[in-house]
Coordinates of C-alpha atoms and ligand atoms in Angstrom, one line a residue:
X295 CA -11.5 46.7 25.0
X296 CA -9.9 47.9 21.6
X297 CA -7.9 45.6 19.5
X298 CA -4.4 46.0 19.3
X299 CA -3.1 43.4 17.1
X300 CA -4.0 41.8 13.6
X301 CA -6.7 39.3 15.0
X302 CA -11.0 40.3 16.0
X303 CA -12.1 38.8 18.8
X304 CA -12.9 35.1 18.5
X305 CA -16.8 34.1 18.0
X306 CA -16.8 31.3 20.9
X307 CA -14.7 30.7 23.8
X308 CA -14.8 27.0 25.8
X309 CA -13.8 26.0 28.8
X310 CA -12.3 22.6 28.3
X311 CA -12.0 20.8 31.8
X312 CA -11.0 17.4 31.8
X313 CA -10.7 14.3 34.8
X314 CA -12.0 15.6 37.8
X315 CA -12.0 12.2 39.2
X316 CA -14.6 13.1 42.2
X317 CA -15.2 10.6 44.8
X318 CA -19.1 10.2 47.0
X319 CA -18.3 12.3 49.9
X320 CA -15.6 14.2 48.7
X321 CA -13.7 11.6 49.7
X322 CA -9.7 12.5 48.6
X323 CA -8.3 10.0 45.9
X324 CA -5.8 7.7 46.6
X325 CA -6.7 9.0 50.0
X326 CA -4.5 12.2 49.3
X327 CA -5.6 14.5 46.3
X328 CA -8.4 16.6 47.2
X329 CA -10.2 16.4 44.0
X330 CA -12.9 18.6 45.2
X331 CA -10.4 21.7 46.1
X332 CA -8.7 21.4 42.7
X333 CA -11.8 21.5 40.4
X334 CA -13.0 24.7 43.2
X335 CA -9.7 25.7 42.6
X336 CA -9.8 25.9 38.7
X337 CA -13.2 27.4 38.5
X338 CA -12.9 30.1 41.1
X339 CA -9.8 30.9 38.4
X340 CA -12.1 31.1 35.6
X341 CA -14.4 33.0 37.6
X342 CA -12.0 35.9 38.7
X343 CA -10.5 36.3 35.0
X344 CA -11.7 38.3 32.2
X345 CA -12.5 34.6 30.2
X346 CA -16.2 34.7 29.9
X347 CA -16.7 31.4 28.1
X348 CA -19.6 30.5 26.4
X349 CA -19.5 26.6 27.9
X350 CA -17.8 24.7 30.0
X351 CA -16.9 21.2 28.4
X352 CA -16.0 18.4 31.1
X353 CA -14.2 15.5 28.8
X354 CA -14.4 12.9 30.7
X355 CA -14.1 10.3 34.0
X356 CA -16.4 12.8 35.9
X357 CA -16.5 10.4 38.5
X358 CA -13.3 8.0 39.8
X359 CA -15.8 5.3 40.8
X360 CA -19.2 6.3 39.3
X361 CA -20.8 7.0 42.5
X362 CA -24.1 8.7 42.8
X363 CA -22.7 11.5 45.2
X364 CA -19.4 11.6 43.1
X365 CA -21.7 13.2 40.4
X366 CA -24.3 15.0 43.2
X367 CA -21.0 16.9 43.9
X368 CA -19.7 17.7 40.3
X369 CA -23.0 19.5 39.8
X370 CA -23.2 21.1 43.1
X371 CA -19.8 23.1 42.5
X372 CA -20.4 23.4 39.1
X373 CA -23.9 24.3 37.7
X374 CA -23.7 26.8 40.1
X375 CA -20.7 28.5 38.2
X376 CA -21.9 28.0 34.9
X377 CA -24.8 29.8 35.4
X378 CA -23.7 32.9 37.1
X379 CA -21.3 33.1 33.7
X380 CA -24.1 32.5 31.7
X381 CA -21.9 29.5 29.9
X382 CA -23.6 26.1 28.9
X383 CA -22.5 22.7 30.7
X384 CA -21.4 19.6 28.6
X385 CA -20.4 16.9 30.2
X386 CA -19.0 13.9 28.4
X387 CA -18.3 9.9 29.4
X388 CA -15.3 8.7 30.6
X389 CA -13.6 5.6 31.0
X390 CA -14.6 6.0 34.9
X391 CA -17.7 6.9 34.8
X392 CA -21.1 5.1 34.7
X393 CA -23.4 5.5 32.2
X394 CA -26.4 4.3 34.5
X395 CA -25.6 6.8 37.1
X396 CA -24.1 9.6 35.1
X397 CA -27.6 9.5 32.9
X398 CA -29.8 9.6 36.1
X399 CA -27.6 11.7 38.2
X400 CA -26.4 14.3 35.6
X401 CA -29.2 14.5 33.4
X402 CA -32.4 13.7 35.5
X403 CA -33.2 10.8 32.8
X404 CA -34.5 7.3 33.4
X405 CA -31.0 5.2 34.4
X406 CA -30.1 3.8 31.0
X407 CA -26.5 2.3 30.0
X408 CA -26.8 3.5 26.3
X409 CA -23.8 5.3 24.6
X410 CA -24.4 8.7 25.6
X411 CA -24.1 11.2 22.8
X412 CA -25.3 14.0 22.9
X413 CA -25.4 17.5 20.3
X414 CA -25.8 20.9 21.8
X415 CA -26.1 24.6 20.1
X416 CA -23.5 27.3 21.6
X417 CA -24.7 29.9 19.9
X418 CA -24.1 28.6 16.1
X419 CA -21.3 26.4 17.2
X420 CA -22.0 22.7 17.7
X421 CA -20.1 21.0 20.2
X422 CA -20.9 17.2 19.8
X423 CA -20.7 15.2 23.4
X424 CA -19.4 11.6 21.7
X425 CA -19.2 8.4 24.4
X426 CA -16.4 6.5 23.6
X427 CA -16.4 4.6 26.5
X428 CA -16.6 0.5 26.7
X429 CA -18.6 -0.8 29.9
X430 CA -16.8 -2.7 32.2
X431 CA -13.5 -1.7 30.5
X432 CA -11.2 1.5 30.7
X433 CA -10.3 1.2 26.6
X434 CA -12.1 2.9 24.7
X435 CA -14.4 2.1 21.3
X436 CA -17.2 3.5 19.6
X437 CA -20.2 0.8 18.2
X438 CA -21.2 1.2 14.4
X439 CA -24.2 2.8 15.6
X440 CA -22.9 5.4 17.2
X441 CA -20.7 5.9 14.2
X442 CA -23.7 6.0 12.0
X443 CA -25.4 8.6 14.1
X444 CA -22.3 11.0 14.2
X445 CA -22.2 10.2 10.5
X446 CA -25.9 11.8 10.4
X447 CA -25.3 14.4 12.6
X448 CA -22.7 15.5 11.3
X449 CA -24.1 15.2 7.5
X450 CA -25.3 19.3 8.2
X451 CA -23.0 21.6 8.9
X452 CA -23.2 24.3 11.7
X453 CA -23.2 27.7 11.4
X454 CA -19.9 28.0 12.9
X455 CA -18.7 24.5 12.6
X456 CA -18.3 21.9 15.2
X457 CA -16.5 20.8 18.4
X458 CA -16.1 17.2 19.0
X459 CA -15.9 16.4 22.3
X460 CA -14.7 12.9 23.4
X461 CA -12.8 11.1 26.7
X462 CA -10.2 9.2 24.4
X463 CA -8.1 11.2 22.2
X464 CA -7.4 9.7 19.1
X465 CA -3.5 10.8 18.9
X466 CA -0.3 8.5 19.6
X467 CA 0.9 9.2 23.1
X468 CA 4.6 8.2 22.9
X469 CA 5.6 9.7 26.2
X470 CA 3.4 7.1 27.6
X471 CA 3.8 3.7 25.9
X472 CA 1.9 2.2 28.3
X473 CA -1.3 4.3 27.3
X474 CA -1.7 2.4 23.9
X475 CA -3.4 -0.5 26.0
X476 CA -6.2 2.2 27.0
X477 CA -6.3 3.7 23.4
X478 CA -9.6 4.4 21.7
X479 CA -9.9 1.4 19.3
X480 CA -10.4 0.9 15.9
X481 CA -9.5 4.7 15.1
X482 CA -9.5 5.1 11.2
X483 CA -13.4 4.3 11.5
X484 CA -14.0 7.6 13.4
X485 CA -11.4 8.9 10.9
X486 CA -13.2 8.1 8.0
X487 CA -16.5 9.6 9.4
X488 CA -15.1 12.8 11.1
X489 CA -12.9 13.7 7.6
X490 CA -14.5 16.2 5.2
X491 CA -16.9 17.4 7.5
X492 CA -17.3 20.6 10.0
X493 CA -15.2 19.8 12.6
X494 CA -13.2 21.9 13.8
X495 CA -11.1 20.2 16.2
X496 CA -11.3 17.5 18.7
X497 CA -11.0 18.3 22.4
X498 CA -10.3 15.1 24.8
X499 CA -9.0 14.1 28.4
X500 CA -8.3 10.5 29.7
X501 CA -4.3 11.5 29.4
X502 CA -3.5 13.7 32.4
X503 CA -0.9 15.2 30.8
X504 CA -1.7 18.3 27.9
X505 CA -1.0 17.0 24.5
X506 CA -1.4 18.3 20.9
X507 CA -2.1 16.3 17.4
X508 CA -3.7 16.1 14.8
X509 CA -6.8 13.6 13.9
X510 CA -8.2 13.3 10.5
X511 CA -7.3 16.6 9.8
X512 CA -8.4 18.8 12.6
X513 CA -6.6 19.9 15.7
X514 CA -6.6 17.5 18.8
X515 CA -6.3 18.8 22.4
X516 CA -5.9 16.8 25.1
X517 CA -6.8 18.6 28.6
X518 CA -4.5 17.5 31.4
X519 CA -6.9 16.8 34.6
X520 CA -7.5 19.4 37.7
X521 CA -7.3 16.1 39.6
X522 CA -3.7 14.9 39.3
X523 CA -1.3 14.8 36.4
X524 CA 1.0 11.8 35.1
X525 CA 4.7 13.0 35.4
X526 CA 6.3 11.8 31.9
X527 CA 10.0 12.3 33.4
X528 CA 9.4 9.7 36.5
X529 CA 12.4 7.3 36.3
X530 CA 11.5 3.4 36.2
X531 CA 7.6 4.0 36.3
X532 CA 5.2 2.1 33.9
X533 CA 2.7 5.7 35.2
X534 CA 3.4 8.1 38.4
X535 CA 0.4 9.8 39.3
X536 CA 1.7 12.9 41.2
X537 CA -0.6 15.8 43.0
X538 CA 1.1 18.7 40.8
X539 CA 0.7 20.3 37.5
X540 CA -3.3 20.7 37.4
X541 CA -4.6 22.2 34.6
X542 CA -7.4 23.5 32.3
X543 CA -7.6 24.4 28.5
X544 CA -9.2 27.4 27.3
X545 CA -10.5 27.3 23.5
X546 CA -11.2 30.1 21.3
X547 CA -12.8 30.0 18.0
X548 CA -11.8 32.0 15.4
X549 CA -13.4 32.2 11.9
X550 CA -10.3 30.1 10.2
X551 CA -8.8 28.4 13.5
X552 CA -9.0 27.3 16.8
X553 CA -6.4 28.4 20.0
X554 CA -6.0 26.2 22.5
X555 CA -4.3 27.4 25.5
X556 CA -3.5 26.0 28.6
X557 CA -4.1 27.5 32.2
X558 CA -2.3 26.0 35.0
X559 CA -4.6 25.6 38.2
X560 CA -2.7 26.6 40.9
X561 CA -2.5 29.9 43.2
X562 CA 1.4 31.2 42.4
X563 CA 2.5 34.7 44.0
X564 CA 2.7 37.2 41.2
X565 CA 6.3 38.4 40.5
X566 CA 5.9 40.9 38.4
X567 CA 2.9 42.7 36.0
X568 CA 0.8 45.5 35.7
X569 CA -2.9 46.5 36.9
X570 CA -5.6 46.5 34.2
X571 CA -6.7 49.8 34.5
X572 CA -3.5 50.1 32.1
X573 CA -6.4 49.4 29.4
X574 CA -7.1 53.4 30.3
X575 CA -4.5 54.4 28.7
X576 CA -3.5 52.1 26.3
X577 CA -6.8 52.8 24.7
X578 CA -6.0 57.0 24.6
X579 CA -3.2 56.7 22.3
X580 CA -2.6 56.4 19.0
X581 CA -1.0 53.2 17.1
X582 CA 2.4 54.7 17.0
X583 CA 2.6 56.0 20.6
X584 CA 1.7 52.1 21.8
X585 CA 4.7 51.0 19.3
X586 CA 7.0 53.8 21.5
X587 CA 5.5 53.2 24.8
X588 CA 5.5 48.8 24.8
X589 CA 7.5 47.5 22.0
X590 CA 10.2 50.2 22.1
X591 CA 12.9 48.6 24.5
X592 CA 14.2 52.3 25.9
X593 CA 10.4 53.3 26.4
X594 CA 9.6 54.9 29.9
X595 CA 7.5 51.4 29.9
X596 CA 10.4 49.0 29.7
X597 CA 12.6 51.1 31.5
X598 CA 10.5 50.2 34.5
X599 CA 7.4 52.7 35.2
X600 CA 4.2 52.1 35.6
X601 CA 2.1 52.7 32.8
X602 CA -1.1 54.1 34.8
Ligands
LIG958 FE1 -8.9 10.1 34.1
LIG959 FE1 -9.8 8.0 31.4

């Protein structure tokens, strides 16, 4: 495909999937979301567009109750699509999950309930799996250790800088007050280690709801959930969890920046667009005959014919 505007094509593209909250058996939660359709849902999405991302990032609460088969599952509908788009798999704690089972059932390791950080290579880019998760609890914190290690790790920059991937986004969430009580702790000393280094943004989940900030000077993104969302307009609620609104974040890395952009998950009837073979002949003319044919207002285009 040719470019048409000011920007090259980005170096990296992530999927960023957040909260699929699976349940052993595929089980539906709160006996009514089927958690299982919805994360189907979203990749058979990916799968049929032109993204071709170069890894899928999961942040977070994997699992609703840390079940072995909750996990047997996640992998069973999604190695499967990673690999046929050749994209790399990174999962990453949450609140929800287990660390004894998500080690042993994700990872094939030896059960252990260590923080579970982890670094991985994406072509050049470094996307940084960072367990913020507190056993037993559903705040979230990091240990000095861990810090110390990210501290390390991230002493030697990447070729293409980093990706730091975490459950708990370190952003106010004043559309839900009630979130600060499940807050990642203590956040100025991730602050102080993250500043001045290569990251390039921080992508995180554990909201259900798509949210934007900023966090020692890179980008945060919060990815809703595919599972359910929290609606922020519900009158009287401390949260409403409602079966609507599902969606996934698609990153792309450019040289300078990062563009986060959210994809609903959902299967809408199309009210109006064009087919790609369009491409054809958008890619026969010149520069001046695209500016007559789709940004004129009067062009045969806009007027209402098909461009093929
Ligand atoms: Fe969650
Ligand atoms: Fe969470």
């Amino acid at each position: 495909m040719i470019q048409v505007g000011q920007y090259p094509a980005p170096s990296h593209v992530v999927a960023h999937i957040s909260d699929t909250h699976l349940l052993a058996g595929g089980a539906p939660l709160y006996g009514k979301v089927a958690t299982d359709a919805h994360l189907k849902q979203a990749l058979e999405q990916l799968e049929r567009s032109s993204i071709r991302p170069d890894a899928l990032v999961f942040t977070g609460d994997l699992a609703d109750l840390g079940e072995p088969d909750a996990y047997t599952r996640l992998r069973g509908i999604v190695e499967p699509v990673a690999e046929r788009l050749g994209a790399q798999l990174i999962w990453v704690m949450g609140n929800h999950d287990e660390r004894l089972q998500y080690s042993a059932e994700l990872f094939d390791e030896t059960p252990n309930d260590a923080p579970q950080d982890r670094v991985y290579d994406v072509n050049g880019l470094r996307i940084i799996s960072f367990d913020t998760s507190v056993p037993g609890y559903h705040h979230g914190d990091v240990t000095d250790d861990q810090l110390a290690w990210l501290e390390d790790v991230l002493r030697t920059p990447a070729p293409h800088g980093t990706l730091l991937a975490v459950h708990h986004p370190p952003i106010p969430t004043p559309l839900l007050e009630a979130m600060g009580m499940l807050e990642l702790r203590d956040q100025s000393r991730l602050e102080r280690v993250i500043r001045g280094t290569d990251v390039r943004a921080v992508l995180a989940g554990h909201l259900h709801y798509s949210t934007h900030s900023t966090f020692a000077g890179v980008p945060v993104s919060v990815a809703a959930a595919t599972c359910y969302t929290l609606d922020l307009t519900a009158e009287q609620r401390l949260l409403s969890g409602v079966d609507f609104g599902q969606s996934m974040t698609i990153v792309h890395v450019y040289e300078d920046r990062t563009v986060h952009s959210i994809v609903p998950v959902g299967s809408p009837e199309e009210i109006t667009g064009q087919p790609d073979s369009a491409w054809d002949v958008i890619e026969s003319m010149t520069p001046e005959q695209r500016e007559q044919m789709f940004s004129a207002k009067r062009s045969p285009f806009n007027l209402g014919e098909q461009a093929d």
